[in-house]
Amino acid sequence: MIINFKINGKETLINLTKNKRLIDLLRDDLKLTGTKEGCSIGECGACTVIVNGKAVNSCLVLAQQVDECDVITVEGLAEGNKLSELQQNFLKYGAIQCGFCTPGMLMSAYALFLENPTPSREEIETAIEGNLCRCTGYKPIIQAITSTVSGE
Amino acid sequence: MIPQFKYYRPKSINELKSILGDMQDNSRILAGGTDIVPGFIQQSSRFTSITNLIDINCIADLKAIKNVDGQVLIGSAITFAEIMKNELIQTHFPLLTKAASTVGSIQIRNRATVVGNFVNNAPCADSVPPLLVYDASIKIISPNGERNIPLNEFLLNPYETQLKKNECVTEIIIPAPKENFIGDFYKLGRRSAVSISRISLAFLMHEENKFIKEFKIASGAITPIGKRFYEIENAFVGKEISSETFMEIASTLGEKVLETTGLRWSTDYKLPVVQQMLYQLLERNVGGISG
Ligand code: FES
Ligand code: FES
């Protein structure tokens, strides 16, 4: 089956020779390894990407299902070599330690901003409810997202 | 890892019907995929033998929530996120909105469907208790026609429903709401986010002059499948609204739960919790009325 979709703004055609998940399509075929695989069952959020404006776990989606969709991964956040404000704030506030959860956290926060540019703290907490971080603790992460809202 | 099933993506109900007509065993409907896809990875025997997968997400009719003469029709490709945001449901079926908001995480709610939740019929299906107290029924199609069936009859055993091969659920039908019901949904999980529910309850009560006029109660997770407790409902209609009545309802529920589940390792913990939970729910929501 041939699928035709947009990845980080670029139209892409892929000939799927076997069934696979979206995360495998991204990491193995497109070499977009920013998206991480943690639990593989929809619990950790490390594999979060955006499909048609909504945050989804790419380990729970079949590659076939993104045919004609618009997909954004963490590689789509920076503009050239310039990190987005959200990414810069993750660095500034120490919201990264090992970094494994970071792509997923960024994509969940990004999806929230797409829907609501001025979320409350509670809305931010709900947005990253499906993203586990086992090193940083959530405070610096929430701080980084909050600061992006207020433009600090 | 992922089996080499054949993937179908019908664009209309008619196309779906003709695909269903050609299906053998080992065909499955794919809606959200949040149970099926990880099921492949975990080598779950319920999924690894699938040879045909029919994705229903591109059928516009199944991606709609409609209001037809007061009845609400929810298409079987509607996600929990779509339920949560729907104003019709927020206004008339708030227990369903509440239950939807407790499912998984945003990422899960953006994919997982309400119908998939109960077709899979895991005991922890959060959408089931609210749908049961709202007297929901479902529409099922097959190449030969369609049938409507009450949800409580559709659910048979854990992971087992009345759905036959060649069939697909297309709609949930919720009858027009009665405005004078007070009710609530409650779920207790092991942790507060992304939780699989351990105990869930939904109830609706219609009170008139401090007496119970109508009463509906359903459980999920504590019982092997989501279940309405008609006997309890009937036993308490006509009783006066009071703390004593609430306590009696709560303890009767405990007995019934015990009857359906038998004793389990978790009974010592769950039983008192269920009773307290229902008692407090009733006090909080209806208690004020007795003044
Ligand atoms: S790898 Fe997808 S949610 Fe954990
Ligand atoms: S930084 Fe290591 S898991 Fe979050």
Tab-separated table of C-alpha atoms and ligand atoms in Angstrom:
chain	number	residue	atom	x	y	z
A	1	MET	CA	0.000	0.000	0.000
A	2	ILE	CA	1.236	3.467	-0.874
A	3	ILE	CA	0.658	6.165	1.681
A	4	ASN	CA	0.861	9.826	1.000
A	5	PHE	CA	1.184	12.185	3.940
A	6	LYS	CA	2.789	15.347	5.174
A	7	ILE	CA	5.655	14.993	7.587
A	8	ASN	CA	6.883	18.205	9.203
A	9	GLY	CA	5.408	20.164	6.346
A	10	LYS	CA	6.861	18.001	3.571
A	11	GLU	CA	4.689	15.838	1.283
A	12	THR	CA	5.967	12.284	1.440
A	13	LEU	CA	5.140	9.090	-0.444
A	14	ILE	CA	5.968	5.763	1.134
A	15	ASN	CA	5.419	2.336	-0.272
A	16	LEU	CA	4.542	0.179	2.707
A	17	THR	CA	5.653	-3.346	2.013
A	18	LYS	CA	4.534	-4.651	5.381
A	19	ASN	CA	2.327	-3.673	8.272
A	20	LYS	CA	3.971	-1.471	10.821
A	21	ARG	CA	3.238	1.171	13.400
A	22	LEU	CA	3.625	4.905	12.885
A	23	ILE	CA	6.600	4.944	15.267
A	24	ASP	CA	8.399	2.357	13.127
A	25	LEU	CA	7.636	4.328	9.984
A	26	LEU	CA	9.096	7.451	11.568
A	27	ARG	CA	12.177	5.925	13.133
A	28	ASP	CA	13.105	3.159	10.691
A	29	ASP	CA	11.944	4.399	7.314
A	30	LEU	CA	12.198	8.150	7.712
A	31	LYS	CA	15.111	8.074	10.173
A	32	LEU	CA	13.313	10.586	12.383
A	33	THR	CA	14.713	9.161	15.595
A	34	GLY	CA	13.762	12.124	17.774
A	35	THR	CA	10.537	10.270	18.575
A	36	LYS	CA	11.313	7.701	21.283
A	37	GLU	CA	9.816	4.352	22.107
A	38	GLY	CA	9.427	3.632	25.811
A	39	CYS	CA	6.614	1.354	26.917
A	40	SER	CA	5.120	0.460	23.477
A	41	ILE	CA	1.631	0.280	25.020
A	42	GLY	CA	0.417	3.855	25.288
A	43	GLU	CA	1.419	4.613	28.848
A	44	CYS	CA	4.628	6.643	28.796
A	45	GLY	CA	4.078	9.233	26.059
A	46	ALA	CA	7.707	9.158	24.851
A	47	CYS	CA	6.433	8.410	21.336
A	48	THR	CA	3.993	11.357	21.205
A	49	VAL	CA	3.636	13.039	17.817
A	50	ILE	CA	0.956	15.240	16.307
A	51	VAL	CA	-1.483	13.912	13.734
A	52	ASN	CA	-3.876	16.441	12.221
A	53	GLY	CA	-3.300	18.828	15.104
A	54	LYS	CA	-3.809	16.269	17.875
A	55	ALA	CA	-1.295	14.605	20.170
A	56	VAL	CA	-1.264	10.828	19.741
A	57	ASN	CA	0.945	7.949	20.819
A	58	SER	CA	2.731	6.832	17.660
A	59	CYS	CA	3.132	3.357	19.155
A	60	LEU	CA	-0.676	2.948	19.001
A	61	VAL	CA	-1.202	4.094	15.424
A	62	LEU	CA	-0.695	1.994	12.302
A	63	ALA	CA	1.386	3.507	9.522
A	64	GLN	CA	-1.530	3.036	7.118
A	65	GLN	CA	-3.660	5.294	9.293
A	66	VAL	CA	-1.649	8.449	8.556
A	67	ASP	CA	-2.400	8.259	4.848
A	68	GLU	CA	-3.525	11.773	3.835
A	69	CYS	CA	-2.704	13.148	7.285
A	70	ASP	CA	-0.494	15.936	8.529
A	71	VAL	CA	2.138	14.610	10.957
A	72	ILE	CA	4.487	16.704	13.074
A	73	THR	CA	7.360	15.225	15.070
A	74	VAL	CA	9.868	16.865	17.383
A	75	GLU	CA	12.119	17.429	14.350
A	76	GLY	CA	9.466	19.815	13.054
A	77	LEU	CA	9.629	22.237	15.970
A	78	ALA	CA	12.902	24.081	15.284
A	79	GLU	CA	13.257	26.500	12.403
A	80	GLY	CA	16.487	25.529	10.711
A	81	ASN	CA	19.088	25.668	13.451
A	82	LYS	CA	17.028	27.856	15.709
A	83	LEU	CA	15.203	26.025	18.472
A	84	SER	CA	11.605	27.039	19.120
A	85	GLU	CA	10.870	29.130	22.181
A	86	LEU	CA	9.381	26.083	23.892
A	87	GLN	CA	12.548	24.072	23.293
A	88	GLN	CA	14.736	26.945	24.498
A	89	ASN	CA	12.717	27.148	27.685
A	90	PHE	CA	13.208	23.437	28.328
A	91	LEU	CA	16.960	24.138	28.265
A	92	LYS	CA	16.713	27.343	30.256
A	93	TYR	CA	14.694	25.817	33.101
A	94	GLY	CA	16.559	22.522	33.291
A	95	ALA	CA	13.524	20.540	32.163
A	96	ILE	CA	15.782	17.885	30.635
A	97	GLN	CA	18.005	15.336	32.270
A	98	CYS	CA	18.385	12.125	30.290
A	99	GLY	CA	16.122	13.595	27.624
A	100	PHE	CA	14.213	10.449	26.830
A	101	CYS	CA	10.803	11.917	27.686
A	102	THR	CA	11.623	15.320	26.192
A	103	PRO	CA	10.404	14.855	22.607
A	104	GLY	CA	7.079	13.559	23.912
A	105	MET	CA	6.764	16.346	26.466
A	106	LEU	CA	7.498	18.939	23.792
A	107	MET	CA	4.915	17.492	21.431
A	108	SER	CA	2.227	17.336	24.113
A	109	ALA	CA	2.920	20.943	25.039
A	110	TYR	CA	2.972	21.941	21.365
A	111	ALA	CA	-0.379	20.236	20.769
A	112	LEU	CA	-1.803	22.129	23.732
A	113	PHE	CA	-0.605	25.445	22.277
A	114	LEU	CA	-2.174	24.615	18.924
A	115	GLU	CA	-5.520	24.311	20.635
A	116	ASN	CA	-5.099	26.898	23.329
A	117	PRO	CA	-2.293	29.474	23.169
A	118	THR	CA	-2.882	30.650	26.745
A	119	PRO	CA	-3.473	27.544	28.859
A	120	SER	CA	-3.754	27.645	32.632
A	121	ARG	CA	-1.388	25.688	34.857
A	122	GLU	CA	-4.085	23.071	35.308
A	123	GLU	CA	-4.525	22.722	31.565
A	124	ILE	CA	-0.768	22.328	31.211
A	125	GLU	CA	-0.751	19.588	33.842
A	126	THR	CA	-3.573	17.751	32.063
A	127	ALA	CA	-1.785	18.091	28.726
A	128	ILE	CA	1.276	16.206	29.988
A	129	GLU	CA	-0.693	13.692	32.066
A	130	GLY	CA	0.166	11.002	29.515
A	131	ASN	CA	3.899	11.752	29.554
A	132	LEU	CA	6.101	10.115	32.153
A	133	CYS	CA	9.449	11.534	33.187
A	134	ARG	CA	11.571	9.503	35.492
A	135	CYS	CA	14.406	11.928	36.129
A	136	THR	CA	13.609	15.629	36.009
A	137	GLY	CA	10.495	15.749	38.061
A	138	TYR	CA	7.609	17.632	36.566
A	139	LYS	CA	8.151	21.073	38.095
A	140	PRO	CA	10.873	22.307	35.730
A	141	ILE	CA	8.915	20.896	32.797
A	142	ILE	CA	5.746	22.723	33.819
A	143	GLN	CA	7.834	25.825	34.459
A	144	ALA	CA	9.292	25.659	30.951
A	145	ILE	CA	5.833	25.362	29.417
A	146	THR	CA	4.331	28.078	31.618
A	147	SER	CA	7.155	30.452	30.717
A	148	THR	CA	6.504	29.864	27.052
A	149	VAL	CA	2.910	30.983	27.598
A	150	SER	CA	3.852	34.134	29.457
A	151	GLY	CA	6.770	34.840	27.100
A	152	GLU	CA	9.277	35.183	29.946
B	1	MET	CA	5.891	-7.953	15.559
B	2	ILE	CA	2.854	-6.620	13.742
B	3	PRO	CA	1.045	-9.478	11.982
B	4	GLN	CA	0.705	-9.268	8.214
B	5	PHE	CA	-3.072	-8.807	8.184
B	6	LYS	CA	-4.856	-7.364	5.203
B	7	TYR	CA	-5.838	-3.737	5.797
B	8	TYR	CA	-9.170	-2.348	4.541
B	9	ARG	CA	-10.361	1.215	4.706
B	10	PRO	CA	-13.965	1.589	3.556
B	11	LYS	CA	-15.235	5.107	2.838
B	12	SER	CA	-18.949	4.426	3.262
B	13	ILE	CA	-21.332	2.169	5.162
B	14	ASN	CA	-22.174	0.369	1.926
B	15	GLU	CA	-18.532	-0.343	1.235
B	16	LEU	CA	-18.155	-1.526	4.823
B	17	LYS	CA	-21.103	-3.878	4.395
B	18	SER	CA	-19.664	-5.468	1.294
B	19	ILE	CA	-16.282	-5.959	2.983
B	20	LEU	CA	-18.036	-7.522	5.992
B	21	GLY	CA	-19.820	-9.887	3.619
B	22	ASP	CA	-16.544	-11.305	2.383
B	23	MET	CA	-15.046	-11.716	5.821
B	24	GLN	CA	-13.962	-14.944	7.402
B	25	ASP	CA	-13.159	-15.486	11.061
B	26	ASN	CA	-10.171	-13.552	12.308
B	27	SER	CA	-11.431	-10.276	10.943
B	28	ARG	CA	-11.520	-7.305	13.243
B	29	ILE	CA	-12.795	-3.771	13.133
B	30	LEU	CA	-10.158	-1.126	13.801
B	31	ALA	CA	-11.384	2.117	15.328
B	32	GLY	CA	-9.003	3.814	17.782
B	33	GLY	CA	-6.541	0.937	17.736
B	34	THR	CA	-5.459	1.650	21.313
B	35	ASP	CA	-6.179	-1.938	22.380
B	36	ILE	CA	-5.406	-3.748	19.134
B	37	VAL	CA	-2.043	-2.198	18.232
B	38	PRO	CA	-0.381	-2.746	21.637
B	39	GLY	CA	-2.108	-6.150	21.684
B	40	PHE	CA	0.020	-7.104	18.666
B	41	ILE	CA	3.179	-5.953	20.393
B	42	GLN	CA	2.342	-7.842	23.563
B	43	GLN	CA	1.579	-10.938	21.498
B	44	SER	CA	-1.882	-11.097	23.001
B	45	SER	CA	-3.639	-14.184	21.702
B	46	ARG	CA	-6.798	-12.110	21.235
B	47	PHE	CA	-5.096	-10.154	18.471
B	48	THR	CA	-2.185	-12.035	16.953
B	49	SER	CA	-4.447	-14.241	14.855
B	50	ILE	CA	-6.102	-11.313	13.077
B	51	THR	CA	-5.867	-11.681	9.318
B	52	ASN	CA	-8.149	-8.850	8.186
B	53	LEU	CA	-8.341	-5.439	9.765
B	54	ILE	CA	-11.115	-3.049	8.741
B	55	ASP	CA	-10.400	0.573	9.611
B	56	ILE	CA	-13.690	2.485	10.027
B	57	ASN	CA	-12.201	5.930	10.675
B	58	CYS	CA	-12.815	7.212	7.149
B	59	ILE	CA	-16.565	6.607	7.160
B	60	ALA	CA	-18.065	10.057	7.691
B	61	ASP	CA	-21.362	8.670	9.039
B	62	LEU	CA	-19.519	6.940	11.875
B	63	LYS	CA	-17.596	10.097	12.715
B	64	ALA	CA	-20.685	12.068	13.758
B	65	ILE	CA	-22.717	12.870	16.849
B	66	LYS	CA	-26.305	13.583	15.872
B	67	ASN	CA	-29.415	14.738	17.623
B	68	VAL	CA	-32.473	13.069	16.137
B	69	ASP	CA	-35.761	13.938	17.869
B	70	GLY	CA	-34.025	14.274	21.210
B	71	GLN	CA	-32.212	10.970	20.871
B	72	VAL	CA	-28.473	11.286	20.631
B	73	LEU	CA	-26.674	9.086	18.119
B	74	ILE	CA	-22.951	8.608	18.628
B	75	GLY	CA	-21.041	7.134	15.666
B	76	SER	CA	-18.750	4.235	16.400
B	77	ALA	CA	-15.616	6.088	15.296
B	78	ILE	CA	-16.229	8.916	17.797
B	79	THR	CA	-13.330	9.309	20.231
B	80	PHE	CA	-13.417	10.109	23.929
B	81	ALA	CA	-11.923	13.534	23.164
B	82	GLU	CA	-14.819	14.228	20.788
B	83	ILE	CA	-17.335	13.103	23.420
B	84	MET	CA	-15.770	15.402	26.016
B	85	LYS	CA	-16.004	18.439	23.756
B	86	ASN	CA	-19.532	17.842	22.548
B	87	GLU	CA	-21.963	20.349	24.011
B	88	LEU	CA	-25.034	18.231	23.468
B	89	ILE	CA	-23.515	15.485	25.582
B	90	GLN	CA	-22.174	17.917	28.183
B	91	THR	CA	-25.655	19.331	28.655
B	92	HIS	CA	-27.776	16.187	28.550
B	93	PHE	CA	-25.457	13.320	29.462
B	94	PRO	CA	-22.911	14.820	31.859
B	95	LEU	CA	-21.996	11.440	33.370
B	96	LEU	CA	-20.704	10.350	29.996
B	97	THR	CA	-18.631	13.517	29.662
B	98	LYS	CA	-17.200	12.907	33.098
B	99	ALA	CA	-16.390	9.270	32.400
B	100	ALA	CA	-14.769	10.203	29.069
B	101	SER	CA	-12.529	12.723	30.797
B	102	THR	CA	-11.157	10.034	33.119
B	103	VAL	CA	-10.098	7.700	30.320
B	104	GLY	CA	-6.343	7.342	29.705
B	105	SER	CA	-4.419	10.450	28.722
B	106	ILE	CA	-5.029	13.121	26.081
B	107	GLN	CA	-3.109	11.008	23.573
B	108	ILE	CA	-5.358	8.016	24.295
B	109	ARG	CA	-8.561	10.056	24.315
B	110	ASN	CA	-7.621	11.491	20.913
B	111	ARG	CA	-7.694	7.978	19.413
B	112	ALA	CA	-9.710	5.610	21.574
B	113	THR	CA	-13.410	5.309	20.785
B	114	VAL	CA	-16.340	4.856	23.128
B	115	VAL	CA	-17.682	1.963	21.097
B	116	GLY	CA	-14.280	0.273	20.980
B	117	ASN	CA	-14.197	0.571	24.739
B	118	PHE	CA	-17.214	-1.678	25.199
B	119	VAL	CA	-16.828	-3.878	22.128
B	120	ASN	CA	-13.565	-4.890	23.728
B	121	ASN	CA	-15.637	-5.282	26.914
B	122	ALA	CA	-12.812	-5.206	29.394
B	123	PRO	CA	-14.258	-4.961	32.906
B	124	CYS	CA	-12.637	-1.565	33.294
B	125	ALA	CA	-14.453	0.058	30.348
B	126	ASP	CA	-15.184	3.470	31.860
B	127	SER	CA	-17.887	4.446	29.406
B	128	VAL	CA	-20.126	1.521	30.281
B	129	PRO	CA	-21.696	2.515	33.640
B	130	PRO	CA	-22.894	5.922	32.368
B	131	LEU	CA	-24.226	4.414	29.136
B	132	LEU	CA	-26.074	1.771	31.123
B	133	VAL	CA	-27.833	4.245	33.390
B	134	TYR	CA	-28.755	6.319	30.336
B	135	ASP	CA	-30.397	3.174	28.878
B	136	ALA	CA	-28.202	3.233	25.780
B	137	SER	CA	-28.693	0.767	22.983
B	138	ILE	CA	-26.535	0.101	19.969
B	139	LYS	CA	-27.024	-0.315	16.255
B	140	ILE	CA	-25.222	-3.180	14.577
B	141	ILE	CA	-24.975	-3.668	10.829
B	142	SER	CA	-24.140	-6.689	8.738
B	143	PRO	CA	-24.327	-7.372	5.000
B	144	ASN	CA	-27.863	-8.692	5.552
B	145	GLY	CA	-29.316	-5.802	7.455
B	146	GLU	CA	-29.181	-4.200	10.860
B	147	ARG	CA	-30.332	-4.770	14.402
B	148	ASN	CA	-30.684	-2.662	17.530
B	149	ILE	CA	-29.939	-4.117	20.915
B	150	PRO	CA	-29.801	-2.697	24.454
B	151	LEU	CA	-26.223	-2.287	25.632
B	152	ASN	CA	-26.780	-4.379	28.744
B	153	GLU	CA	-27.784	-7.340	26.579
B	154	PHE	CA	-24.881	-6.809	24.202
B	155	LEU	CA	-22.276	-7.292	26.925
B	156	LEU	CA	-21.955	-10.958	27.833
B	157	ASN	CA	-18.734	-11.678	29.673
B	158	PRO	CA	-15.371	-10.016	30.023
B	159	TYR	CA	-13.976	-9.584	26.481
B	160	GLU	CA	-17.099	-11.218	25.076
B	161	THR	CA	-20.099	-9.547	23.444
B	162	GLN	CA	-22.992	-10.475	21.184
B	163	LEU	CA	-21.112	-9.174	18.146
B	164	LYS	CA	-20.875	-11.819	15.426
B	165	LYS	CA	-18.380	-12.047	12.627
B	166	ASN	CA	-19.633	-10.045	9.638
B	167	GLU	CA	-21.067	-7.467	12.047
B	168	CYS	CA	-19.996	-3.980	13.016
B	169	VAL	CA	-21.406	-1.599	15.623
B	170	THR	CA	-22.218	1.665	13.921
B	171	GLU	CA	-23.943	3.760	16.552
B	172	ILE	CA	-24.782	4.242	20.199
B	173	ILE	CA	-28.336	5.422	20.681
B	174	ILE	CA	-29.135	7.293	23.863
B	175	PRO	CA	-32.825	8.042	24.394
B	176	ALA	CA	-33.930	11.602	25.041
B	177	PRO	CA	-32.769	12.683	28.491
B	178	LYS	CA	-35.100	13.246	31.411
B	179	GLU	CA	-34.229	16.607	32.866
B	180	ASN	CA	-35.169	15.862	36.446
B	181	PHE	CA	-32.492	13.272	37.099
B	182	ILE	CA	-29.629	13.974	39.436
B	183	GLY	CA	-26.630	11.739	39.047
B	184	ASP	CA	-22.905	11.248	39.149
B	185	PHE	CA	-20.061	9.070	37.907
B	186	TYR	CA	-17.199	8.068	40.109
B	187	LYS	CA	-14.009	6.220	39.332
B	188	LEU	CA	-11.279	5.094	41.611
B	189	GLY	CA	-8.007	4.123	39.961
B	190	ARG	CA	-4.628	3.158	41.292
B	191	ARG	CA	-3.132	6.513	40.419
B	192	SER	CA	-4.933	9.623	39.368
B	193	ALA	CA	-3.576	10.036	35.819
B	194	VAL	CA	-3.812	7.495	32.979
B	195	SER	CA	-5.552	5.116	35.305
B	196	ILE	CA	-7.216	1.864	34.554
B	197	SER	CA	-10.224	1.920	36.796
B	198	ARG	CA	-10.445	-0.439	39.726
B	199	ILE	CA	-13.892	0.679	40.766
B	200	SER	CA	-16.412	2.755	38.890
B	201	LEU	CA	-20.050	3.599	39.522
B	202	ALA	CA	-22.749	5.659	37.883
B	203	PHE	CA	-26.181	6.505	39.212
B	204	LEU	CA	-29.207	8.613	38.320
B	205	MET	CA	-31.973	9.486	40.716
B	206	HIS	CA	-35.251	11.304	40.240
B	207	GLU	CA	-36.569	12.704	43.463
B	208	GLU	CA	-40.064	14.035	44.103
B	209	ASN	CA	-41.200	15.475	47.404
B	210	LYS	CA	-38.299	13.830	49.187
B	211	PHE	CA	-39.101	10.394	47.860
B	212	ILE	CA	-37.200	8.362	45.280
B	213	LYS	CA	-39.314	8.298	42.154
B	214	GLU	CA	-36.856	6.649	39.800
B	215	PHE	CA	-33.410	5.209	40.393
B	216	LYS	CA	-30.751	3.739	38.120
B	217	ILE	CA	-27.412	2.392	39.143
B	218	ALA	CA	-24.599	0.628	37.282
B	219	SER	CA	-21.090	-0.473	38.050
B	220	GLY	CA	-17.913	-1.126	36.121
B	221	ALA	CA	-14.610	-2.716	37.066
B	222	ILE	CA	-15.832	-4.113	40.406
B	223	THR	CA	-18.113	-6.528	38.606
B	224	PRO	CA	-16.806	-8.847	35.842
B	225	ILE	CA	-18.596	-6.728	33.252
B	226	GLY	CA	-20.429	-3.409	33.435
B	227	LYS	CA	-23.784	-4.130	35.037
B	228	ARG	CA	-27.084	-2.486	35.944
B	229	PHE	CA	-28.541	-3.410	39.345
B	230	TYR	CA	-32.254	-3.563	38.561
B	231	GLU	CA	-33.160	-5.306	41.813
B	232	ILE	CA	-31.632	-2.559	43.895
B	233	GLU	CA	-33.310	0.063	41.752
B	234	ASN	CA	-36.738	-1.497	42.192
B	235	ALA	CA	-36.275	-2.116	45.902
B	236	PHE	CA	-35.653	1.538	46.648
B	237	VAL	CA	-38.153	3.301	44.428
B	238	GLY	CA	-40.751	4.883	46.717
B	239	LYS	CA	-38.392	5.120	49.705
B	240	GLU	CA	-37.877	8.386	51.489
B	241	ILE	CA	-34.685	10.336	50.775
B	242	SER	CA	-32.609	10.103	53.944
B	243	SER	CA	-29.166	9.141	55.158
B	244	GLU	CA	-30.619	5.833	56.367
B	245	THR	CA	-31.937	5.017	52.905
B	246	PHE	CA	-28.590	5.928	51.345
B	247	MET	CA	-26.787	3.670	53.802
B	248	GLU	CA	-29.155	0.850	53.014
B	249	ILE	CA	-28.657	1.317	49.272
B	250	ALA	CA	-24.889	1.300	49.752
B	251	SER	CA	-24.861	-1.847	51.822
B	252	THR	CA	-27.250	-3.631	49.441
B	253	LEU	CA	-24.959	-2.738	46.561
B	254	GLY	CA	-22.075	-4.289	48.490
B	255	GLU	CA	-24.028	-7.528	48.887
B	256	LYS	CA	-24.953	-7.642	45.208
B	257	VAL	CA	-21.376	-7.003	44.129
B	258	LEU	CA	-20.261	-9.826	46.360
B	259	GLU	CA	-22.913	-12.095	44.856
B	260	THR	CA	-21.741	-11.432	41.304
B	261	THR	CA	-18.017	-11.555	41.932
B	262	GLY	CA	-17.687	-14.086	44.722
B	263	LEU	CA	-14.883	-13.437	47.153
B	264	ARG	CA	-11.658	-12.232	45.626
B	265	TRP	CA	-8.324	-11.235	47.057
B	266	SER	CA	-9.274	-7.619	46.760
B	267	THR	CA	-12.681	-7.930	48.426
B	268	ASP	CA	-11.509	-6.758	51.841
B	269	TYR	CA	-10.395	-3.558	50.263
B	270	LYS	CA	-12.942	-3.011	47.542
B	271	LEU	CA	-16.173	-3.794	49.297
B	272	PRO	CA	-16.050	-1.157	52.023
B	273	VAL	CA	-14.686	1.313	49.487
B	274	VAL	CA	-17.586	0.712	47.116
B	275	GLN	CA	-20.109	1.109	49.904
B	276	GLN	CA	-18.562	4.298	51.243
B	277	MET	CA	-18.178	5.644	47.753
B	278	LEU	CA	-21.830	5.175	46.859
B	279	TYR	CA	-23.011	6.484	50.206
B	280	GLN	CA	-20.977	9.645	49.808
B	281	LEU	CA	-22.037	10.073	46.192
B	282	LEU	CA	-25.684	9.905	47.195
B	283	GLU	CA	-25.246	12.268	50.137
B	284	ARG	CA	-23.299	14.749	48.079
B	285	ASN	CA	-25.631	14.781	45.102
B	286	VAL	CA	-29.080	14.103	46.492
B	287	GLY	CA	-28.598	14.510	50.239
B	288	GLY	CA	-29.150	18.256	50.333
B	289	ILE	CA	-32.730	17.694	49.268
B	290	SER	CA	-33.751	16.028	52.485
B	291	GLY	CA	-32.615	19.257	54.253
C	1	FES	S1	6.115	4.169	23.709
C	1	FES	FE1	4.213	4.912	23.079
C	1	FES	S2	3.320	5.539	24.924
C	1	FES	FE2	5.142	4.613	25.590
C	2	FES	S1	14.449	13.636	31.494
C	2	FES	FE1	14.783	11.521	31.742
C	2	FES	S2	12.781	10.743	31.611
C	2	FES	FE2	12.446	12.823	31.635
